[in-house]
Tab-separated table of C-alpha atoms in Angstrom:
chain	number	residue	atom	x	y	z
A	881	UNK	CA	0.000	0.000	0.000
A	882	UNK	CA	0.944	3.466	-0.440
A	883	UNK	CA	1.184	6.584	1.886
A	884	UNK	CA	2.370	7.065	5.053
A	885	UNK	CA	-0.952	6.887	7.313
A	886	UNK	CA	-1.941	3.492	5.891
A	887	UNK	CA	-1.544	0.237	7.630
A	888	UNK	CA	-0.475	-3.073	6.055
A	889	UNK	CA	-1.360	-6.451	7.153
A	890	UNK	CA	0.719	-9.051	7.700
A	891	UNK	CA	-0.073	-12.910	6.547
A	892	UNK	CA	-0.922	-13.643	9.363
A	893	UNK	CA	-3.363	-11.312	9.820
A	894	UNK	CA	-5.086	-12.027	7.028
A	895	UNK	CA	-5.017	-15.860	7.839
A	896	UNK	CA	-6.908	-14.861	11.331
A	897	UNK	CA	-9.091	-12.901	9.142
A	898	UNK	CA	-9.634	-15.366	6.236
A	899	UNK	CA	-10.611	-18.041	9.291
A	900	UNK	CA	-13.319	-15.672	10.677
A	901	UNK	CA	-14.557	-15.460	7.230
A	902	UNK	CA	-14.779	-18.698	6.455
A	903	UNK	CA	-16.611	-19.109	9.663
A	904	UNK	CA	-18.709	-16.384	8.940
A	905	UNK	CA	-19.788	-17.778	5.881
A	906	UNK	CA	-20.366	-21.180	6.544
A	907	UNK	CA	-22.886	-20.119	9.213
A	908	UNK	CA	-24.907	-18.010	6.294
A	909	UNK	CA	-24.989	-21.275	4.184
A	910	UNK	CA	-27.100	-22.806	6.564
A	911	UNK	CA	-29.237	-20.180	7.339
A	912	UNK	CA	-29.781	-19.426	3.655
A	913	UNK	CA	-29.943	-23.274	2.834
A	914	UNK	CA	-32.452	-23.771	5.465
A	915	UNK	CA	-34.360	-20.517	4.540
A	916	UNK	CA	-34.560	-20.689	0.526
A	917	UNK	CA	-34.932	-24.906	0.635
A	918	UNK	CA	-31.982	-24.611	-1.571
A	919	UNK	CA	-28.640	-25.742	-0.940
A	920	UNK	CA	-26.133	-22.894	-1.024
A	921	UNK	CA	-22.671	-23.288	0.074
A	922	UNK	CA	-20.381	-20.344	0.472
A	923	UNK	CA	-16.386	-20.591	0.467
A	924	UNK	CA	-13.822	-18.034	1.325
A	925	UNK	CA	-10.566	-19.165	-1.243
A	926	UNK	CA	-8.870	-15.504	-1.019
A	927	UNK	CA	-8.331	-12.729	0.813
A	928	UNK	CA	-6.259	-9.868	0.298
A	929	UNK	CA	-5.867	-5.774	1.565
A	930	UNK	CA	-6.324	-3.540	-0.948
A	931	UNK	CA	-6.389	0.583	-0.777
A	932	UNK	CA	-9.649	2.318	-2.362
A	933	UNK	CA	-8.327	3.188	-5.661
A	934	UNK	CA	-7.067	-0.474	-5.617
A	935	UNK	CA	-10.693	-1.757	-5.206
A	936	UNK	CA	-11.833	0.423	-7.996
A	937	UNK	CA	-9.220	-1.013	-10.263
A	938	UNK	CA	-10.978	-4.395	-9.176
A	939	UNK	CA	-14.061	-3.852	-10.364
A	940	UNK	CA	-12.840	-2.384	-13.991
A	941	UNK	CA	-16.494	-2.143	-14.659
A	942	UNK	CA	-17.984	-0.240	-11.601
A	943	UNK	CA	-18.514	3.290	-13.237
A	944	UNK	CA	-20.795	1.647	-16.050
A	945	UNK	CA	-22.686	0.400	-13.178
A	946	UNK	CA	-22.521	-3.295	-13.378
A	947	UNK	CA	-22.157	-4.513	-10.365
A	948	UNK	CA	-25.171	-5.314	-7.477
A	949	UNK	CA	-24.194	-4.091	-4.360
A	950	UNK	CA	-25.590	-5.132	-0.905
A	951	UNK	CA	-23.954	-2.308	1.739
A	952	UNK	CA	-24.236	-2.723	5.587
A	953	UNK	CA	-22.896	0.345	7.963
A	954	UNK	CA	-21.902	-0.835	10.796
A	955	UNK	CA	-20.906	1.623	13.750
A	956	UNK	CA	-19.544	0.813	17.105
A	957	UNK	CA	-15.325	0.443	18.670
A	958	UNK	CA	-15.088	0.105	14.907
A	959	UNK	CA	-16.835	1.638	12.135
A	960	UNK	CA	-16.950	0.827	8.724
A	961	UNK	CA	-18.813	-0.920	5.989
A	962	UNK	CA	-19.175	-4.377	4.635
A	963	UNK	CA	-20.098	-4.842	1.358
A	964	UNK	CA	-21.324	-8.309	-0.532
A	965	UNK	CA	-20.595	-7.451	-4.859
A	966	UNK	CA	-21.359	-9.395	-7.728
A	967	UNK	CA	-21.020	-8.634	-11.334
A	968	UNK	CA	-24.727	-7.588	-12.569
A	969	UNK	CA	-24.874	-11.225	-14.669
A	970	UNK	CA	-23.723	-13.364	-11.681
A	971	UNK	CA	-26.568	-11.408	-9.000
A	972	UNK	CA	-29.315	-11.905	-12.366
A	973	UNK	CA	-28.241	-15.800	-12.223
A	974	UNK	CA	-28.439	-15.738	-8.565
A	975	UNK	CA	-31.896	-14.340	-8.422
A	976	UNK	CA	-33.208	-16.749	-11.286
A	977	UNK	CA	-31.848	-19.339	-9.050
A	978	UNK	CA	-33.148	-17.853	-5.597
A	979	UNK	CA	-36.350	-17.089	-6.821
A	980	UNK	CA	-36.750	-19.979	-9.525
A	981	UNK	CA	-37.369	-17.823	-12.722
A	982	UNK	CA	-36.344	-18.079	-15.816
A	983	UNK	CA	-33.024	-16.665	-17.379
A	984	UNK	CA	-34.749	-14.286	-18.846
A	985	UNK	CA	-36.418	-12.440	-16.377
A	986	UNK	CA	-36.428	-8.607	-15.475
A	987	UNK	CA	-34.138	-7.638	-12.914
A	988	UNK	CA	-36.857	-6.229	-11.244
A	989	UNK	CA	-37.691	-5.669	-7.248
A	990	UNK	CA	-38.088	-8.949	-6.699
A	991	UNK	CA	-34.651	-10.017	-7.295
A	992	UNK	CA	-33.353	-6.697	-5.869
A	993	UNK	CA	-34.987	-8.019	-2.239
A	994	UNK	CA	-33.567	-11.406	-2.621
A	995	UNK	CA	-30.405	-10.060	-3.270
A	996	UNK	CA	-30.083	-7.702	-0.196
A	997	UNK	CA	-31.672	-10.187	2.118
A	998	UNK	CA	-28.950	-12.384	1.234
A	999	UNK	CA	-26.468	-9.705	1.756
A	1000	UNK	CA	-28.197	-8.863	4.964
A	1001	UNK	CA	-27.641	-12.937	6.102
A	1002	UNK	CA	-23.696	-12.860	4.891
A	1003	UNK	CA	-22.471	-10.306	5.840
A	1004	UNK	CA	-24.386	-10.547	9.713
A	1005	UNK	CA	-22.798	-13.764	9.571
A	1006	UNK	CA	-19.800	-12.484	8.988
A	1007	UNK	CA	-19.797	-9.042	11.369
A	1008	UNK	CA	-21.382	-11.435	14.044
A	1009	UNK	CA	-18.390	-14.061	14.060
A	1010	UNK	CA	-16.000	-11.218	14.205
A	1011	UNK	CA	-17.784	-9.398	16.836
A	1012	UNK	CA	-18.152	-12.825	18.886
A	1013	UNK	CA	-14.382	-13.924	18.654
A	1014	UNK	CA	-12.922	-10.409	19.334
A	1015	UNK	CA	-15.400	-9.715	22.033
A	1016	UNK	CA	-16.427	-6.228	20.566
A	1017	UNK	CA	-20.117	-5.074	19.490
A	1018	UNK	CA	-21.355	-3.823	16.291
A	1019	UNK	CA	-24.422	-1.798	15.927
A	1020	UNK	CA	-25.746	-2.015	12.205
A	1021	UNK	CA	-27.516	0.050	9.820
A	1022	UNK	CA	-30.320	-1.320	7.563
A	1023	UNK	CA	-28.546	-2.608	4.438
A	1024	UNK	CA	-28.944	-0.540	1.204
A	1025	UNK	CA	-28.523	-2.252	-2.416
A	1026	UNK	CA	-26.355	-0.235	-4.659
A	1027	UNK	CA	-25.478	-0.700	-8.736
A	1028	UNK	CA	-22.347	1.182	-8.328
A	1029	UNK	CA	-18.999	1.619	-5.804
A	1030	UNK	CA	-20.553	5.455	-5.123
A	1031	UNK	CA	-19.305	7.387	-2.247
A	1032	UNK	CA	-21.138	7.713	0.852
A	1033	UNK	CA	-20.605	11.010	2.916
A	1034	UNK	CA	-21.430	9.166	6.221
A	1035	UNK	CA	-19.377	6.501	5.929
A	1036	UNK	CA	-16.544	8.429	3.847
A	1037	UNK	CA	-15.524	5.737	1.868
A	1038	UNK	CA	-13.628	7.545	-0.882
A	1039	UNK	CA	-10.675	8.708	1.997
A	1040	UNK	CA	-7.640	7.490	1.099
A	1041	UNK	CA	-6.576	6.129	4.333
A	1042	UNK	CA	-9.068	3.778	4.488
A	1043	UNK	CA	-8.505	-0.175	4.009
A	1044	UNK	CA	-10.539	-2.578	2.199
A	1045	UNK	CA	-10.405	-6.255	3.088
A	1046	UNK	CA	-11.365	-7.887	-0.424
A	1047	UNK	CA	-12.219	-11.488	-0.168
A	1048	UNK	CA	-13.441	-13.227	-3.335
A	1049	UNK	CA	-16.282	-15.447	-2.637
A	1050	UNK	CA	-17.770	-18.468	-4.242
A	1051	UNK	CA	-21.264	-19.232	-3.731
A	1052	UNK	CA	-22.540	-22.901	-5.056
A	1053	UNK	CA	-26.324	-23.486	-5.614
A	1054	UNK	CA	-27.828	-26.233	-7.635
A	1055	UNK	CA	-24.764	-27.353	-9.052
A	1056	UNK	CA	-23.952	-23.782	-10.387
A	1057	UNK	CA	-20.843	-21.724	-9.136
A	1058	UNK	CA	-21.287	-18.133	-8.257
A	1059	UNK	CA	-18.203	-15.750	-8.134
A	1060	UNK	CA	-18.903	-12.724	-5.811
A	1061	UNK	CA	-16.456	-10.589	-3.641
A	1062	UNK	CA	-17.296	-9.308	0.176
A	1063	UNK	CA	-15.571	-6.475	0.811
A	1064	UNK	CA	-14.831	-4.666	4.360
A	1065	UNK	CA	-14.062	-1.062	4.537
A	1066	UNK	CA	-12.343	0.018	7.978
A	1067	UNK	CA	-11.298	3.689	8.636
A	1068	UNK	CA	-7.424	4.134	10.147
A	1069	UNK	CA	-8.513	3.925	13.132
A	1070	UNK	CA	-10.266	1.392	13.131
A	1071	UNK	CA	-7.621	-0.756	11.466
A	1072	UNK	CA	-5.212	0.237	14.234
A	1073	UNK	CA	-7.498	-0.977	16.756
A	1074	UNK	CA	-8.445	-4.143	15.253
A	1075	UNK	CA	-4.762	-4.765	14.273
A	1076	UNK	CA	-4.374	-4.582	17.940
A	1077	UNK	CA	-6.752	-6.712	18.611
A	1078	UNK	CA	-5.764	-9.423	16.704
A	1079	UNK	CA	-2.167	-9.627	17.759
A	1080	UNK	CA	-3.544	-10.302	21.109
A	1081	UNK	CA	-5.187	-13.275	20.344
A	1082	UNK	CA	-1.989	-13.985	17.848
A	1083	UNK	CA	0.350	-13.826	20.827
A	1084	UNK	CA	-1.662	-16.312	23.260
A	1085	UNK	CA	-1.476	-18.897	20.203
């Protein structure tokens, strides 16, 4: 990363991290298996630290607005957001899928809900184990659905200082592979603190 206020992450930071993900998301595959009657599996293969601009590069196509979006502010000892993306074509297929309609179909309201209440069950999942293990509290914001990586003035996601945890997700229903990304958006401060946090745990290992 570049600049001198930003923080980098060491491997084995983002191993901790990648293990509460993965934890994170395997709870949300059974309470979206369970829920939908389908079954939906979730994996966690990468996860990396990348600056804003980085994340922008990412997603090549997010100023033609081709992405679906699922954002949930959460506020608390550390405030961010976390974010569940897909390309606009993989969220269609996963609302043909979720809802059972045809390839076809709109992308209408109805797959717009489906889509954020699965964001909504993720990304919980995922806050939740992280809140659990590092013994600190979140309080959360109703998710919003996006089409585009737009900046929010309450969350100021465009500063430069902040750091994005990117991990690419897969998500498997009915024999058909998803690609997706969940992405977590901490201010400085709030990587400092969680940084802390997690060499503490590191250093009783």
């Amino acid at each position: 990363m570049t600049g001198d206020n930003n923080l980098k992450l060491n491997d084995d930071h983002l191993d901790f991290l990648k293990e509460l993900f993965t934890i994170g998301a395997g709870k949300s595959s059974e309470i979206l298996s369970e829920m939908l009657g389908t079954h939906i599996q979730l994996s966690i293969p990468l996860i990396q630290q990348l600056t804003v601009h980085e994340v922008s590069d990412h997603f090549s196509d997010l100023k033609d607005n081709q992405i679906s979006l699922v954002d949930l502010q959460f506020k608390g000892e550390i405030n961010g957001d976390s974010m569940l993306i897909f390309p606009q074509k993989s969220a269609r297929l996963l609302g043909n899928i979720l809802l059972e309609q045809d390839e076809d179909e709109d992308f209408d309201s109805a797959k717009i809900g489906v889509l954020t209440e699965v964001g909504n069950i993720v990304l919980n999942s995922i806050m939740g184990t992280i809140s659990n293990f590092m013994k600190i509290r979140f309080d959360y914001l109703i998710p919003v659905y996006q089409n585009q990586f737009k900046q929010d003035p309450s969350s100021d996601r465009d500063d430069p200082n902040n750091m994005i945890l990117l991990a690419n997700t897969h998500f498997t229903a009915e024999d058909i592979s998803i690609e997706g990304d969940i992405a977590l958006l901490f201010s400085l401060k709030s990587v400092e603190y969680l940084t802390s946090l997690m060499d503490s745990h590191l250093n009783e290992l």
